[in-house]
Coordinates of C-alpha atoms in Angstrom, one line a residue:
M1 CA -12.5 -34.6 -1.5
S2 CA -14.5 -32.5 -0.2
H3 CA -14.6 -28.6 0.1
L4 CA -14.3 -26.5 3.0
V5 CA -15.5 -22.7 0.8
E6 CA -17.3 -24.0 -2.0
V7 CA -18.8 -21.1 -4.2
K8 CA -21.9 -21.5 -6.0
E9 CA -22.9 -19.5 -9.1
L10 CA -23.0 -17.0 -7.0
S11 CA -23.8 -13.0 -8.7
V12 CA -23.3 -9.8 -6.1
G13 CA -25.0 -6.6 -6.8
F14 CA -25.5 -3.2 -5.6
N15 CA -29.3 -1.4 -5.1
Q16 CA -29.0 2.0 -5.5
S17 CA -31.4 4.0 -6.4
G18 CA -33.9 0.4 -7.4
Q19 CA -31.9 -0.1 -9.7
T20 CA -29.1 -3.3 -9.0
R21 CA -25.8 -2.8 -10.6
Q22 CA -24.2 -6.6 -11.1
V23 CA -20.2 -6.6 -10.1
V24 CA -19.7 -10.3 -9.9
H25 CA -21.5 -12.6 -12.4
Q26 CA -22.3 -16.0 -11.8
I27 CA -18.8 -17.6 -10.1
S28 CA -17.8 -20.9 -9.0
F29 CA -15.0 -22.0 -7.2
G30 CA -13.8 -24.3 -4.3
I31 CA -11.4 -24.0 -1.5
Q32 CA -10.3 -27.6 0.4
K33 CA -8.6 -27.6 4.0
G34 CA -4.7 -27.2 4.1
E35 CA -4.6 -25.0 0.2
V36 CA -4.4 -22.0 -0.9
L37 CA -5.9 -20.4 -3.5
A38 CA -5.4 -16.8 -5.3
L39 CA -7.7 -14.7 -6.1
V40 CA -6.3 -12.2 -9.4
G41 CA -7.5 -9.4 -11.6
E42 CA -7.2 -5.6 -11.7
S43 CA -8.9 -3.0 -9.9
G44 CA -12.2 -3.1 -10.2
S45 CA -12.6 -7.2 -10.9
G46 CA -14.9 -7.9 -8.5
K47 CA -11.8 -9.9 -6.1
S48 CA -12.9 -8.2 -3.0
V49 CA -16.6 -8.5 -3.1
T50 CA -16.0 -11.8 -3.8
A51 CA -14.3 -12.6 -0.8
M52 CA -16.3 -10.6 1.4
S53 CA -19.1 -12.3 0.7
I54 CA -17.7 -15.2 2.2
L55 CA -18.3 -13.9 5.4
R56 CA -21.1 -11.3 4.3
L57 CA -18.7 -8.2 5.3
L58 CA -20.0 -6.3 3.0
N59 CA -23.8 -4.3 4.1
E60 CA -27.5 -4.7 3.0
P61 CA -28.7 -3.7 1.5
P62 CA -27.2 -2.1 -1.2
V63 CA -25.4 -5.6 -1.2
E64 CA -27.8 -7.9 -2.9
Y65 CA -27.3 -11.8 -3.5
S66 CA -29.4 -12.5 -6.8
S67 CA -28.3 -15.9 -7.6
G68 CA -26.2 -18.6 -5.7
D69 CA -25.1 -19.6 -2.6
I70 CA -21.7 -19.9 -0.5
Y71 CA -21.0 -23.1 1.7
L72 CA -18.5 -23.1 4.8
S73 CA -17.9 -26.5 6.1
G74 CA -21.3 -27.4 4.0
E75 CA -23.5 -25.2 5.8
S76 CA -25.2 -21.8 3.8
V77 CA -23.1 -18.5 4.5
L78 CA -26.1 -16.7 3.0
K79 CA -29.2 -18.3 5.0
A80 CA -26.7 -18.3 8.7
S81 CA -27.8 -16.5 11.4
D82 CA -26.6 -13.2 12.6
S83 CA -25.0 -15.6 16.1
Q84 CA -23.6 -18.1 13.4
L85 CA -22.4 -15.4 11.4
R86 CA -20.2 -13.4 14.6
R87 CA -19.4 -17.4 15.8
W88 CA -17.7 -17.8 11.9
R89 CA -16.1 -14.6 11.8
G90 CA -12.8 -14.3 13.6
D91 CA -12.4 -17.8 14.9
K92 CA -13.2 -20.3 11.5
V93 CA -12.4 -17.9 9.5
G94 CA -9.7 -15.0 9.8
V95 CA -9.5 -11.8 7.7
I96 CA -6.4 -9.4 7.0
F97 CA -8.0 -6.5 5.0
Q98 CA -6.3 -4.5 2.2
E99 CA -6.0 -0.8 4.4
P100 CA -4.8 -1.2 7.8
M101 CA -4.9 2.0 8.5
M102 CA -8.6 2.0 7.8
S103 CA -8.6 -1.3 9.7
L104 CA -7.2 -0.2 13.4
N105 CA -9.7 1.7 16.0
P106 CA -7.5 4.7 16.4
L107 CA -9.1 4.8 20.2
H108 CA -7.5 2.1 21.1
T109 CA -4.3 0.6 22.1
I110 CA -3.4 -2.1 20.2
E111 CA -3.4 -4.5 23.1
K112 CA -6.4 -4.5 23.5
Q113 CA -7.5 -4.5 19.9
L114 CA -5.8 -8.2 20.4
G115 CA -7.2 -9.3 23.1
E116 CA -10.5 -8.2 22.4
T117 CA -10.9 -11.0 19.5
L118 CA -9.5 -13.5 22.4
F119 CA -11.7 -12.4 24.8
I120 CA -14.4 -12.8 22.5
H121 CA -13.5 -16.8 21.1
Q122 CA -11.8 -18.2 24.1
G123 CA -12.8 -15.8 26.7
L124 CA -9.2 -14.8 27.7
T125 CA -8.8 -11.9 30.1
A126 CA -6.6 -9.5 29.3
K127 CA -4.0 -11.1 32.2
Q128 CA -4.3 -14.1 29.5
S129 CA -3.9 -12.5 26.9
R130 CA -1.5 -10.6 27.1
P131 CA 2.1 -13.6 26.3
K132 CA 0.2 -15.0 23.0
I133 CA -0.7 -11.3 21.8
I134 CA 3.5 -10.9 22.2
E135 CA 4.2 -14.3 20.7
W136 CA 2.0 -13.1 17.7
L137 CA 3.1 -9.9 17.2
N138 CA 7.0 -11.5 17.6
K139 CA 5.6 -14.0 14.6
V140 CA 4.1 -11.7 12.4
G141 CA 8.0 -9.5 12.7
L142 CA 6.7 -6.3 14.8
R143 CA 10.3 -4.3 16.5
D144 CA 9.8 -4.5 20.2
A145 CA 6.8 -5.9 20.3
K146 CA 6.5 -6.2 24.7
N147 CA 7.2 -2.7 25.0
R148 CA 4.5 -1.6 22.5
L149 CA 1.1 -3.5 23.5
K150 CA 0.1 -0.1 24.7
D151 CA 0.6 2.6 21.7
F152 CA -2.2 3.5 19.3
P153 CA -2.2 2.5 15.7
H154 CA -1.3 6.2 14.7
Q155 CA 2.5 4.8 17.0
F156 CA 3.0 2.6 14.1
S157 CA 4.2 3.0 10.0
G158 CA 2.0 0.9 7.5
G159 CA 3.8 -2.0 7.5
E160 CA 4.4 -2.2 11.1
K161 CA 0.5 -2.0 10.9
Q162 CA -0.2 -3.9 8.2
R163 CA 1.8 -6.7 10.8
I164 CA -1.0 -6.0 13.3
M165 CA -3.8 -6.6 11.2
I166 CA -2.3 -10.0 10.5
A167 CA -1.8 -10.7 14.2
M168 CA -5.3 -10.2 15.1
A169 CA -6.5 -12.4 11.4
L170 CA -4.6 -15.3 12.8
I171 CA -4.6 -15.3 17.0
N172 CA -7.7 -17.7 17.3
E173 CA -6.0 -19.9 15.1
P174 CA -8.9 -20.5 11.4
E175 CA -9.7 -22.9 9.4
L176 CA -9.5 -20.3 6.2
L177 CA -7.7 -17.3 6.0
I178 CA -9.2 -14.5 3.9
A179 CA -5.9 -12.0 2.7
D180 CA -7.0 -8.8 0.5
E181 CA -3.5 -7.7 -0.7
P182 CA -1.8 -8.6 2.3
T183 CA 1.6 -8.0 1.7
T184 CA 0.7 -4.6 -0.1
A185 CA 2.5 -1.9 2.3
L186 CA 5.2 -4.2 2.9
D187 CA 8.9 -4.0 2.3
V188 CA 10.3 -6.9 0.3
T189 CA 12.3 -8.5 4.0
V190 CA 9.1 -8.4 5.8
Q191 CA 7.2 -9.9 2.5
A192 CA 9.3 -12.4 2.6
Q193 CA 8.8 -13.1 6.9
I194 CA 4.5 -13.2 6.3
L195 CA 4.6 -15.5 3.2
N196 CA 6.6 -18.0 5.0
L197 CA 4.3 -17.2 8.5
I198 CA 1.6 -18.0 6.3
K199 CA 3.0 -21.1 4.4
Q200 CA 4.2 -22.2 7.9
L201 CA 0.7 -21.7 9.8
Q202 CA -1.0 -23.3 6.8
S203 CA 1.4 -26.0 7.2
E204 CA 0.7 -26.4 10.7
L205 CA -2.9 -25.8 11.5
N206 CA -4.3 -27.0 7.9
M207 CA -5.3 -23.8 7.3
A208 CA -6.7 -23.2 3.6
V209 CA -6.2 -19.7 2.6
L210 CA -8.3 -17.0 0.0
F211 CA -5.4 -15.2 -1.1
I212 CA -6.2 -11.7 -3.0
S213 CA -3.2 -10.3 -4.5
H214 CA -2.5 -8.1 -7.7
D215 CA 1.1 -9.1 -7.2
L216 CA 1.5 -12.2 -9.6
G217 CA 5.6 -12.6 -8.1
V218 CA 3.6 -12.9 -4.9
V219 CA 0.7 -15.3 -6.1
K220 CA 3.8 -17.4 -7.7
Q221 CA 5.3 -18.0 -4.8
L222 CA 2.4 -18.7 -2.0
A223 CA -0.6 -20.4 -4.4
D224 CA -1.3 -23.8 -5.0
R225 CA -3.8 -22.8 -7.5
V226 CA -5.1 -19.7 -9.0
A227 CA -8.5 -18.4 -10.1
V228 CA -8.4 -15.2 -12.9
M229 CA -11.4 -12.2 -13.0
E230 CA -12.2 -9.7 -15.0
Q231 CA -14.9 -7.6 -14.8
G232 CA -16.7 -9.4 -12.5
R233 CA -16.7 -13.0 -14.6
L234 CA -14.5 -16.3 -13.8
V235 CA -11.9 -16.1 -17.0
E236 CA -9.8 -19.1 -15.9
I237 CA -9.0 -20.7 -12.9
N238 CA -5.1 -23.8 -12.5
D239 CA -2.6 -25.1 -10.5
C240 CA -0.3 -22.1 -10.1
Q241 CA 2.6 -23.9 -12.2
S242 CA -0.2 -24.5 -15.5
L243 CA -1.1 -20.9 -14.8
F244 CA 1.6 -19.5 -15.4
L245 CA 3.6 -21.3 -17.7
N246 CA 0.1 -21.9 -20.2
P247 CA -2.2 -19.2 -19.6
E248 CA -5.2 -20.0 -21.5
H249 CA -7.0 -16.5 -21.3
A250 CA -5.9 -13.4 -23.3
Y251 CA -6.7 -11.6 -20.1
T252 CA -4.4 -13.9 -18.2
Q253 CA -1.9 -13.3 -20.4
K254 CA -1.9 -9.5 -20.4
L255 CA -1.8 -10.0 -16.9
I256 CA 1.7 -11.7 -16.3
N257 CA 2.7 -9.9 -19.3
A258 CA 2.6 -6.6 -17.4
E259 CA 5.6 -6.8 -15.4
P260 CA 8.2 -3.2 -15.8
P261 CA 10.8 -3.2 -17.8
N262 CA 14.0 -5.4 -16.8
Q263 CA 16.7 -2.3 -17.9
F264 CA 18.7 0.6 -15.9
C265 CA 17.7 3.8 -16.3
I266 CA 21.1 5.9 -16.9
A267 CA 21.7 9.5 -15.3
D268 CA 22.8 12.6 -17.5
P269 CA 26.4 12.1 -16.2
K270 CA 26.4 16.3 -16.6
A271 CA 23.6 17.3 -14.9
N272 CA 23.8 19.4 -12.2
N273 CA 22.8 18.6 -8.8
L274 CA 18.9 20.0 -8.1
L275 CA 18.9 18.8 -4.3
E276 CA 21.6 18.5 -1.7
V277 CA 21.4 16.7 1.4
N278 CA 24.1 16.6 4.1
Q279 CA 24.2 15.5 7.5
L280 CA 20.3 15.5 8.1
K281 CA 19.3 13.9 11.5
V282 CA 15.8 13.5 12.5
W283 CA 15.3 12.6 16.2
F284 CA 12.0 12.3 17.9
A285 CA 12.6 12.9 22.0
I286 CA 11.2 9.8 24.3
Q287 CA 9.7 11.3 27.2
K288 CA 8.5 9.2 30.4
G289 CA 7.8 10.2 34.5
I290 CA 4.7 12.8 34.9
F291 CA 7.9 15.9 34.3
R292 CA 8.1 14.0 30.5
K293 CA 12.0 14.0 31.1
V294 CA 13.9 13.2 27.5
E295 CA 15.0 9.4 27.7
G296 CA 16.8 9.2 24.9
H297 CA 15.6 9.5 20.8
V298 CA 14.3 7.8 18.6
K299 CA 16.3 8.3 15.8
A300 CA 14.3 8.4 12.5
V301 CA 17.1 9.6 10.6
D302 CA 20.6 10.1 11.9
G303 CA 23.2 12.1 9.7
V304 CA 21.9 11.0 5.8
S305 CA 23.6 12.9 3.3
F306 CA 22.5 12.3 -0.6
S307 CA 22.2 14.6 -3.6
I308 CA 19.6 14.3 -6.7
K309 CA 20.8 15.7 -10.1
K310 CA 18.4 17.4 -12.1
G311 CA 16.2 15.6 -14.0
S312 CA 16.7 12.3 -13.0
A313 CA 15.1 10.0 -10.2
L314 CA 16.9 8.9 -7.5
A315 CA 15.0 6.1 -5.0
V316 CA 14.7 5.5 -1.6
V317 CA 14.4 2.3 -0.6
G318 CA 14.7 -0.1 2.9
E319 CA 12.2 -1.7 5.3
S320 CA 9.4 0.0 7.1
G321 CA 10.5 2.1 9.7
S322 CA 13.4 2.5 8.0
G323 CA 13.2 6.3 8.1
K324 CA 12.3 7.3 4.6
T325 CA 8.6 8.6 4.7
T326 CA 10.2 11.1 7.6
L327 CA 13.0 11.9 5.3
S328 CA 10.6 12.5 3.0
K329 CA 8.7 15.4 5.1
A330 CA 11.8 16.5 6.6
L331 CA 13.3 18.1 3.0
L332 CA 10.0 19.8 2.6
R333 CA 10.1 20.4 6.4
L334 CA 6.8 19.2 7.3
I335 CA 8.9 17.7 10.3
K336 CA 11.9 19.4 12.8
S337 CA 15.1 18.6 11.7
Q338 CA 19.0 19.1 11.8
G339 CA 21.7 19.6 9.2
D340 CA 22.1 21.6 5.7
F341 CA 19.8 20.6 2.9
T342 CA 19.7 22.8 -0.4
F343 CA 17.5 22.8 -3.7
N344 CA 18.7 24.7 -6.3
G345 CA 21.5 26.5 -4.7
Q346 CA 19.1 27.6 -2.3
S347 CA 19.5 27.3 1.4
I348 CA 15.8 25.3 2.5
N349 CA 17.1 25.1 6.4
Q350 CA 17.3 28.8 6.5
L351 CA 13.8 30.4 5.4
N352 CA 11.0 31.7 7.6
K353 CA 7.6 30.3 6.8
Q354 CA 6.6 32.7 3.7
Q355 CA 10.5 32.0 1.9
L356 CA 9.5 28.5 2.5
T357 CA 5.3 28.5 1.0
A358 CA 6.9 30.2 -1.9
L359 CA 9.5 27.4 -2.4
R360 CA 7.1 24.6 -1.8
R361 CA 5.3 25.7 -5.3
D362 CA 8.3 24.3 -6.5
M363 CA 8.7 20.8 -4.0
Q364 CA 5.7 18.4 -4.3
F365 CA 4.8 15.5 -2.9
V366 CA 2.2 12.8 -4.1
F367 CA 1.5 10.7 -0.7
Q368 CA 1.1 6.5 -0.5
D369 CA -2.6 6.1 -0.2
P370 CA -4.3 7.9 -2.7
Y371 CA -7.5 7.5 -1.0
G372 CA -6.7 9.2 2.4
S373 CA -4.7 11.8 0.8
L374 CA -8.2 13.3 -1.2
S375 CA -10.3 14.8 0.7
P376 CA -13.9 12.8 0.2
R377 CA -15.9 16.4 0.4
M378 CA -14.0 18.3 -2.2
L379 CA -14.5 17.2 -5.8
V380 CA -11.4 16.0 -8.2
S381 CA -11.6 19.7 -9.5
E382 CA -11.4 21.4 -5.8
I383 CA -8.4 19.4 -5.2
I384 CA -5.9 19.8 -8.2
G385 CA -7.0 23.2 -8.1
E386 CA -6.2 23.8 -4.0
G387 CA -2.9 24.7 -4.5
L388 CA -3.5 27.2 -6.6
T389 CA -5.9 29.1 -4.7
I390 CA -3.9 29.1 -1.7
N391 CA -0.7 30.6 -3.3
N392 CA -2.6 33.0 -5.3
I393 CA -1.7 31.4 -8.7
A394 CA -3.3 33.8 -11.9
T395 CA -6.5 34.4 -11.5
P396 CA -9.9 32.6 -10.3
Q397 CA -10.4 32.5 -14.4
E398 CA -7.4 31.3 -15.5
H399 CA -7.6 28.0 -12.7
E400 CA -10.5 26.0 -14.4
Q401 CA -8.1 26.3 -17.7
M402 CA -4.9 24.4 -15.6
I403 CA -6.5 21.9 -14.2
I404 CA -8.2 20.9 -17.5
E405 CA -4.4 21.0 -18.6
A406 CA -3.2 18.8 -15.8
M407 CA -5.5 16.4 -15.6
R408 CA -5.1 15.6 -19.9
Q409 CA -0.9 15.4 -18.9
V410 CA -1.8 12.7 -16.9
E411 CA -4.8 11.3 -18.6
L412 CA -7.5 11.7 -17.3
D413 CA -10.9 13.2 -19.1
P414 CA -11.7 16.7 -17.7
N415 CA -15.5 15.5 -18.0
I416 CA -14.7 13.8 -14.4
R417 CA -13.8 16.8 -13.0
H418 CA -17.5 17.8 -11.2
R419 CA -16.8 14.4 -9.1
Y420 CA -15.8 12.8 -6.4
P421 CA -12.8 10.8 -5.3
H422 CA -14.7 8.2 -4.2
E423 CA -16.0 7.7 -8.0
F424 CA -12.5 6.3 -8.7
S425 CA -10.9 3.3 -8.9
G426 CA -7.1 3.3 -7.3
G427 CA -5.2 4.1 -10.4
Q428 CA -7.6 6.5 -11.3
R429 CA -7.0 8.2 -7.6
Q430 CA -3.5 8.0 -8.5
R431 CA -3.5 10.5 -11.3
I432 CA -5.8 13.0 -9.6
A433 CA -2.5 12.6 -6.9
L434 CA -0.2 13.7 -9.7
A435 CA -1.9 16.2 -11.7
R436 CA -2.7 18.2 -8.4
A437 CA 1.1 18.6 -7.9
L438 CA 1.6 18.6 -11.5
V439 CA -0.9 21.9 -11.7
M440 CA 1.7 24.0 -9.6
K441 CA 4.4 23.5 -12.4
P442 CA 7.1 22.0 -9.8
K443 CA 10.5 21.2 -10.5
F444 CA 11.5 18.2 -7.5
I445 CA 8.3 15.6 -6.8
I446 CA 8.2 13.3 -3.6
L447 CA 6.2 10.2 -4.8
D448 CA 6.0 8.0 -2.0
E449 CA 4.5 4.2 -2.8
P450 CA 3.0 6.3 -5.2
T451 CA 2.5 2.3 -7.2
S452 CA 2.0 -0.3 -4.4
S453 CA -1.8 -0.4 -3.9
L454 CA -2.4 -0.5 -7.3
D455 CA -2.3 -4.0 -10.0
R456 CA 0.6 -3.9 -11.7
T457 CA -1.1 -3.4 -14.8
V458 CA -2.0 0.0 -13.8
Q459 CA 1.4 -0.2 -11.9
F460 CA 2.9 -0.4 -15.9
Q461 CA 0.5 2.6 -16.6
V462 CA 1.4 4.8 -14.3
L463 CA 5.2 4.0 -14.4
Q464 CA 4.9 5.0 -18.0
L465 CA 3.3 8.1 -16.8
L466 CA 5.7 9.3 -14.7
K467 CA 8.6 8.6 -16.7
K468 CA 6.7 11.0 -19.7
L469 CA 6.0 13.8 -17.2
Q470 CA 9.8 13.5 -16.4
Q471 CA 10.7 14.4 -19.8
T472 CA 8.3 16.5 -21.2
H473 CA 8.7 19.3 -17.8
D474 CA 12.2 17.7 -16.3
L475 CA 11.3 17.1 -14.0
T476 CA 13.3 15.5 -10.5
Y477 CA 11.8 12.8 -8.5
L478 CA 12.5 11.4 -5.0
F479 CA 10.7 7.8 -5.1
I480 CA 10.3 5.8 -2.2
S481 CA 9.4 1.9 -2.7
H482 CA 9.9 -1.5 -1.5
D483 CA 9.2 -2.6 -4.3
L484 CA 12.9 -2.9 -6.3
K485 CA 11.6 -3.9 -9.7
V486 CA 9.6 -0.7 -10.3
V487 CA 12.7 1.0 -9.0
K488 CA 15.0 -0.5 -11.5
A489 CA 12.4 1.0 -14.3
L490 CA 12.1 4.4 -13.2
C491 CA 15.5 5.2 -11.0
E492 CA 18.7 5.7 -12.1
E493 CA 20.1 6.1 -8.3
V494 CA 19.4 4.5 -5.2
V495 CA 19.8 5.5 -1.9
V496 CA 19.2 2.4 1.0
M497 CA 18.1 3.0 4.0
K498 CA 18.4 0.8 7.3
A499 CA 17.0 2.1 10.8
G500 CA 17.4 5.9 9.8
K501 CA 21.1 5.3 8.0
I502 CA 22.1 5.0 4.5
V503 CA 24.2 1.8 4.7
E504 CA 24.9 1.9 0.5
A505 CA 24.4 4.7 -2.3
G506 CA 24.9 4.1 -6.1
S507 CA 23.5 4.0 -9.6
C508 CA 20.6 1.5 -9.7
E509 CA 22.6 -0.2 -12.3
K510 CA 25.6 -0.8 -9.6
V511 CA 24.1 -1.7 -6.5
F512 CA 21.5 -3.7 -8.2
T513 CA 24.6 -5.4 -9.7
S514 CA 27.5 -5.8 -7.4
P515 CA 25.5 -4.8 -3.9
E516 CA 28.0 -4.2 -1.1
H517 CA 26.1 -4.3 2.1
S518 CA 24.7 -7.6 3.3
Y519 CA 21.1 -6.0 3.7
T520 CA 21.2 -4.4 0.2
R521 CA 22.0 -8.1 -0.6
Q522 CA 18.7 -9.4 1.3
L523 CA 17.0 -7.0 -0.5
I524 CA 17.6 -7.6 -4.1
K525 CA 17.4 -11.3 -3.1
T526 CA 14.6 -11.3 -1.9
A527 CA 12.7 -8.5 -4.6
F528 CA 13.9 -10.2 -7.8
V529 CA 12.9 -14.3 -6.2
A530 CA 10.3 -16.3 -8.5

């Protein structure tokens, strides 16, 4: 059977200052029509470079194709003209990029961005495009799609942006879909919907899929065949079932075995509460008309109550848009809220700005996107030490030693502190973000999806690190995640949020083994499938 895509002896490198650094080494594979091929491996293994080369989406220079070729329906991609490549991109081949925040234009509405690809490839007017745009946004599970066409990307959650990107990639019904970590930012229920959607479309359109992922549970559900990459080389390729049952290469075995520990964490029943939250509300006004009359509210967080014991970890789980991140921002008074919450016996919502600044030394935040939250213009040492300078902690001479100590705590080599964030992998950037929080010697850290963009092996390392730091420094965590396997490995308690409310709460052991709410049962069933 002929291949839709055929990669032959491909080598890809980056030319910098006259020297070429090879990142992909003579790899060969094919993808047939209607087949799902998963490309797996750790960060930096060359997965995305290989996938983006199929449409030559990488800048040339610095990218160089030193050997081999790529064939799309028998035509050479490396010899194709710019006009031919433009016809293929978005029509014959759709791409779901890894970073939805970076891939959507912040200046245009989502209707304009989806309509643009329909106009370019099908010649549809804005009026003709609208029904199809709504249809596809509904297909990928975007809530209230019809009324959100005029919204801009910043008005959507991370998971919602990813759904919009998926709709944009599939709206022209391509022959090949390149999906680069398409479900990373999505909760498990929406992840299942997207995987089912890809399967359904693959069947309807006889569409081939190149699926890049670090989540082997997802790969196991979706792929027909799996190709494993390590340091730019293809080390193993086999049908999905055979590869998972009998992995031949040592690296494949390492990836498969890098699952979080399958055991529950137990809280100390004698520990006192560090944080207590009572009837917390965050409502956003819906204003319309010339005079911006308030016609209703978006109840992002609606009457939430819970507590966290000192030295423990509480997980907040739920689908995108359920209010998890809004809740965490309210706890640090980064957004306005109503309700009572106390930290270490002190009422937070009564503090003035100066008192709040002092309190925030004890309450730190590690954001979901380590790349986006680290300034590209600052050295690692400046990023980690910024909080020390702002809060006038210690002398400038002592800062250097405190930065080195924080880096050692997160198992980073202090000698790299004079480099920039773009020079590091995702796992290293996440450790830099952790060091920035730890240097302040906090009592409480909010972790917003800190492992979602990391492959399983690095996830496991970061989990071990978080547990070690918790024990060493008696830290308390609020852990926001959609990965219930990670939650189970790190947290003693869990609250489940849906539409701004807590629908279930308790110990992880109780909630995971005997869930009472139907939504919780759905989450757990989806998370632990495969």
